Amino acid sequence: QSVLTQPPSVSGAPGQRVTISCTGSSSNIGARYDVQWYQQLPGTAPKLLIYGNSNRPSGVPDRFSGSKSGTSASLAITGLQAEDEADYYCQSYDSSLSGYVFGTGTTVTVL
Amino acid sequence: QVQLHESGPGLVKPSQTLSLTCTVSGASISSGNFQWSWIRQPAGKGLEWIGLIYTSGSTSYNPSLNGRVTISIGTSKNQFSLKLTSVTAADTAVYYCTRVNGFRRDSDYWGRGTLVTVSS
C-alpha cells in the first residue's frame, strides 16, 4: 500500500524542466520526517537520487533537486535529458505505521 | 564499495514459505548506524517496504503483511534473511535487500533484486 501520492507520469522535451510532486500526511512528511527520492531505470534496481529532502549523493548531477514543504515534497529535473527517462519514487517514514513508505511512483518521459 | 546480493528459490508454491538471503560485502551488518531492509516490487508496480533489522537484532515490519514476515541475521557472519509465510500469487515480485542509513533513513545501497514467483 502506498501512502505517498505521486502523479503517474510527467513528460517534457529535452532541456526542459519537470517537477514531480509527492503528497503525504501529518504522520509522515508533515511530521517532519525527511523525504528521499529514488530513480529506477528500466530493468534495474532503484538508485538513491536525493536524501534528506534536498541532498544529492556523490555522483548525482545537480540537474536534480528536491524540496519539501508541509505535507508535500517535490523533485525537479532541469535540463531534461534522454537518460532521465525512468521511474521515480519518493519515500519517507510513517509514524502511524512505524515503518517506511514509498510513493506511488512517477514515470518520466522525454519527448 | 558496499555490495548486496539476494539469493534464494525463484519459485515457491502457494501456502509455502518464501526464504531469501542477502549477502553483504564491503560493510559489516553488525556495526555502524545502519539497518538492513527488504523491499519488493511486483511486475509493473511500485515499491513496497517489507521490513528491516537493526544491528541490535531488533526488527520492524510492514503491518500490511499481517505478521507473515520474519527478518533475521543469517548463520553466516554478513548475511541477513527474509522469511514470508503462507505466500499467495500476490507475493510474486522482485525482492530487493538494501542498506538503510540510520541517520538519514534512506536506502543508500541496493542489491540487484531477485524475482520470486508464487505458483503451483
Short mmCIF file of C-alpha atoms in Angstrom, two decimals:
data_model
loop_
_atom_site.label_atom_id
_atom_site.label_comp_id
_atom_site.label_asym_id
_atom_site.label_seq_id
_atom_site.Cartn_x
_atom_site.Cartn_y
_atom_site.Cartn_z
CA GLN A 1 0.00 0.00 0.00
CA SER A 2 1.33 3.47 -0.86
CA VAL A 3 0.54 6.33 1.47
CA LEU A 4 2.50 8.87 -0.54
CA THR A 5 0.81 10.05 -3.73
CA GLN A 6 2.66 10.94 -6.93
CA PRO A 7 1.39 11.72 -10.43
CA PRO A 8 1.55 8.61 -12.63
CA SER A 9 3.52 10.33 -15.35
CA VAL A 10 5.20 13.56 -16.37
CA SER A 11 6.87 14.43 -19.66
CA GLY A 12 8.98 17.12 -21.18
CA ALA A 13 11.18 17.95 -24.12
CA PRO A 14 14.96 17.74 -23.85
CA GLY A 15 16.30 20.72 -21.96
CA GLN A 16 13.02 21.49 -20.22
CA ARG A 17 12.26 21.43 -16.52
CA VAL A 18 9.85 18.94 -14.99
CA THR A 19 8.67 18.52 -11.43
CA ILE A 20 7.25 15.53 -9.59
CA SER A 21 5.12 16.01 -6.51
CA CYS A 22 4.85 13.68 -3.53
CA THR A 23 1.90 14.26 -1.23
CA GLY A 24 1.80 12.71 2.22
CA SER A 25 0.13 13.42 5.53
CA SER A 26 0.69 14.50 9.09
CA SER A 27 2.08 11.09 10.04
CA ASN A 28 4.90 11.09 7.50
CA ILE A 29 6.12 14.12 5.52
CA GLY A 30 4.10 16.50 7.66
CA ALA A 31 5.59 15.00 10.81
CA ARG A 32 8.95 16.39 9.70
CA TYR A 33 10.35 13.08 8.56
CA ASP A 34 12.77 13.51 5.70
CA VAL A 35 11.91 12.60 2.12
CA GLN A 36 14.13 10.57 -0.16
CA TRP A 37 13.87 10.17 -3.92
CA TYR A 38 14.95 7.15 -5.97
CA GLN A 39 15.44 6.76 -9.71
CA GLN A 40 14.71 3.39 -11.28
CA LEU A 41 15.96 2.92 -14.83
CA PRO A 42 14.23 0.19 -16.83
CA GLY A 43 15.20 -3.28 -15.66
CA THR A 44 17.42 -2.10 -12.83
CA ALA A 45 17.26 -1.63 -9.08
CA PRO A 46 16.31 1.77 -7.71
CA LYS A 47 19.13 4.19 -7.04
CA LEU A 48 19.22 6.88 -4.35
CA LEU A 49 18.83 10.27 -6.00
CA ILE A 50 18.01 12.68 -3.17
CA TYR A 51 18.25 12.19 0.60
CA GLY A 52 17.24 14.40 3.49
CA ASN A 53 14.73 16.29 1.31
CA SER A 54 17.29 18.13 -0.81
CA ASN A 55 20.72 16.50 -0.65
CA ARG A 56 22.38 14.74 -3.55
CA PRO A 57 24.66 11.75 -3.05
CA SER A 58 28.04 11.95 -4.69
CA GLY A 59 27.77 11.46 -8.42
CA VAL A 60 24.18 12.66 -8.85
CA PRO A 61 24.04 15.59 -11.30
CA ASP A 62 22.96 18.94 -9.93
CA ARG A 63 20.14 18.91 -12.51
CA PHE A 64 18.23 17.00 -9.86
CA SER A 65 16.94 18.93 -6.85
CA GLY A 66 14.50 18.24 -4.06
CA SER A 67 12.39 20.31 -1.74
CA LYS A 68 9.81 19.82 0.98
CA SER A 69 7.03 21.95 2.39
CA GLY A 70 4.31 20.96 4.80
CA THR A 71 2.94 17.55 3.91
CA SER A 72 4.44 17.51 0.39
CA ALA A 73 7.75 17.22 -1.36
CA SER A 74 8.93 17.80 -4.90
CA LEU A 75 11.65 16.58 -7.21
CA ALA A 76 12.74 18.86 -10.02
CA ILE A 77 14.75 17.88 -13.06
CA THR A 78 16.18 20.78 -15.01
CA GLY A 79 17.80 20.46 -18.43
CA LEU A 80 15.94 17.21 -19.06
CA GLN A 81 17.98 14.57 -20.89
CA ALA A 82 17.03 11.35 -22.65
CA GLU A 83 18.85 9.35 -19.98
CA ASP A 84 16.46 10.73 -17.36
CA GLU A 85 13.66 8.53 -18.68
CA ALA A 86 12.90 6.37 -15.68
CA ASP A 87 10.52 5.77 -12.81
CA TYR A 88 10.92 7.99 -9.76
CA TYR A 89 9.77 7.18 -6.23
CA CYS A 90 9.60 9.28 -3.10
CA GLN A 91 9.99 7.67 0.31
CA SER A 92 9.59 8.72 3.92
CA TYR A 93 8.96 7.31 7.37
CA ASP A 94 5.45 7.00 8.74
CA SER A 95 4.88 7.16 12.48
CA SER A 96 1.42 5.58 12.37
CA LEU A 97 2.82 2.54 10.56
CA SER A 98 6.15 2.61 12.39
CA GLY A 99 7.84 1.95 9.10
CA TYR A 100 8.92 3.29 5.77
CA VAL A 101 6.53 4.20 3.00
CA PHE A 102 7.01 4.77 -0.71
CA GLY A 103 5.22 6.95 -3.18
CA THR A 104 3.09 5.51 -5.96
CA GLY A 105 5.83 6.24 -8.50
CA THR A 106 6.08 8.57 -11.49
CA THR A 107 7.25 7.71 -14.98
CA VAL A 108 9.24 10.47 -16.64
CA THR A 109 9.12 10.52 -20.44
CA VAL A 110 11.44 12.63 -22.55
CA LEU A 111 9.57 13.70 -25.68
CA GLN B 1 32.32 -0.42 -2.02
CA VAL B 2 29.24 -1.88 -0.37
CA GLN B 3 27.54 -4.63 -2.32
CA LEU B 4 24.41 -6.62 -1.59
CA HIS B 5 23.28 -9.80 -3.33
CA GLU B 6 19.95 -11.55 -2.95
CA SER B 7 19.69 -15.32 -3.31
CA GLY B 8 17.03 -17.97 -2.90
CA PRO B 9 14.45 -20.04 -4.78
CA GLY B 10 12.85 -18.32 -7.72
CA LEU B 11 9.68 -20.40 -7.46
CA VAL B 12 7.59 -21.01 -4.36
CA LYS B 13 4.32 -22.89 -4.12
CA PRO B 14 1.21 -21.21 -2.71
CA SER B 15 0.82 -21.53 1.07
CA GLN B 16 4.52 -22.30 1.49
CA THR B 17 7.28 -20.10 2.92
CA LEU B 18 9.40 -17.79 0.82
CA SER B 19 13.00 -17.68 2.05
CA LEU B 20 15.67 -15.29 0.77
CA THR B 21 19.17 -14.42 1.88
CA CYS B 22 21.07 -11.19 1.37
CA THR B 23 24.86 -11.41 1.37
CA VAL B 24 26.65 -8.16 2.16
CA SER B 25 30.21 -7.28 1.26
CA GLY B 26 32.15 -4.11 1.95
CA ALA B 27 30.33 -3.42 5.22
CA SER B 28 29.53 -5.24 8.44
CA ILE B 29 25.84 -5.79 9.20
CA SER B 30 26.60 -5.88 12.90
CA SER B 31 28.15 -2.44 13.28
CA GLY B 32 27.53 1.19 12.46
CA ASN B 33 24.32 3.21 12.42
CA PHE B 34 22.73 1.17 9.66
CA GLN B 35 19.70 -1.01 9.22
CA TRP B 36 19.20 -3.78 6.70
CA SER B 37 15.94 -3.96 4.86
CA TRP B 38 13.84 -5.87 2.36
CA ILE B 39 11.73 -4.16 -0.29
CA ARG B 40 9.67 -5.76 -3.04
CA GLN B 41 8.19 -4.75 -6.36
CA PRO B 42 5.52 -6.69 -8.27
CA ALA B 43 5.93 -6.57 -12.02
CA GLY B 44 4.85 -3.22 -13.39
CA LYS B 45 4.02 -1.86 -9.95
CA GLY B 46 5.58 0.27 -7.25
CA LEU B 47 7.90 -0.38 -4.35
CA GLU B 48 6.68 -1.86 -1.08
CA TRP B 49 8.71 -1.79 2.12
CA ILE B 50 8.66 -5.21 3.82
CA GLY B 51 10.74 -4.60 6.92
CA LEU B 52 14.18 -4.21 8.39
CA ILE B 53 16.56 -5.39 11.04
CA TYR B 54 18.76 -3.19 13.20
CA THR B 55 22.34 -4.06 14.08
CA SER B 56 21.00 -4.82 17.56
CA GLY B 57 18.79 -7.53 16.10
CA SER B 58 15.55 -5.63 16.65
CA THR B 59 13.13 -5.69 13.77
CA SER B 60 10.34 -3.61 12.26
CA TYR B 61 7.83 -4.92 9.77
CA ASN B 62 5.16 -3.59 7.43
CA PRO B 63 1.87 -4.17 9.26
CA SER B 64 0.09 -4.81 5.95
CA LEU B 65 1.87 -8.17 5.76
CA ASN B 66 -0.15 -9.33 8.75
CA GLY B 67 2.62 -10.95 10.77
CA ARG B 68 3.84 -13.21 7.95
CA VAL B 69 7.34 -11.67 7.87
CA THR B 70 10.48 -12.55 9.77
CA ILE B 71 13.83 -10.88 9.13
CA SER B 72 16.86 -12.28 10.90
CA ILE B 73 20.61 -12.26 10.86
CA GLY B 74 21.90 -15.18 8.83
CA THR B 75 24.06 -18.03 10.05
CA SER B 76 26.97 -16.60 8.09
CA LYS B 77 28.51 -13.50 9.61
CA ASN B 78 27.46 -10.99 7.00
CA GLN B 79 24.10 -12.21 5.83
CA PHE B 80 20.54 -11.44 6.74
CA SER B 81 17.45 -13.27 5.66
CA LEU B 82 13.76 -12.86 4.87
CA LYS B 83 11.02 -15.38 5.52
CA LEU B 84 7.48 -14.77 4.31
CA THR B 85 4.94 -17.40 5.25
CA SER B 86 1.66 -18.50 3.66
CA VAL B 87 2.50 -16.96 0.30
CA THR B 88 -0.02 -16.37 -2.46
CA ALA B 89 0.26 -15.16 -6.04
CA ALA B 90 0.11 -11.62 -4.67
CA ASP B 91 3.57 -12.15 -3.18
CA THR B 92 5.10 -12.63 -6.64
CA ALA B 93 7.60 -9.82 -7.02
CA VAL B 94 11.21 -8.79 -7.38
CA TYR B 95 12.67 -8.72 -3.88
CA TYR B 96 15.47 -6.28 -3.05
CA CYS B 97 17.69 -6.08 0.00
CA THR B 98 19.08 -2.68 0.93
CA ARG B 99 21.25 -0.93 3.46
CA VAL B 100 19.44 1.85 5.30
CA ASN B 101 21.48 4.77 6.56
CA GLY B 102 20.30 5.13 10.14
CA PHE B 103 20.94 8.86 10.30
CA ARG B 104 19.30 9.75 7.02
CA ARG B 105 16.76 6.90 6.80
CA ASP B 106 17.48 6.32 3.14
CA SER B 107 18.43 3.13 1.32
CA ASP B 108 21.85 4.07 0.05
CA TYR B 109 22.83 0.64 -1.32
CA TRP B 110 20.60 -1.87 -3.08
CA GLY B 111 21.01 -5.39 -4.33
CA ARG B 112 20.13 -6.15 -7.94
CA GLY B 113 16.95 -7.89 -6.85
CA THR B 114 15.68 -11.44 -7.29
CA LEU B 115 12.40 -12.49 -8.85
CA VAL B 116 10.26 -14.80 -6.77
CA THR B 117 7.22 -16.34 -8.42
CA VAL B 118 4.48 -17.96 -6.38
CA SER B 119 2.86 -20.67 -8.44
CA SER B 120 1.94 -24.30 -8.20
#
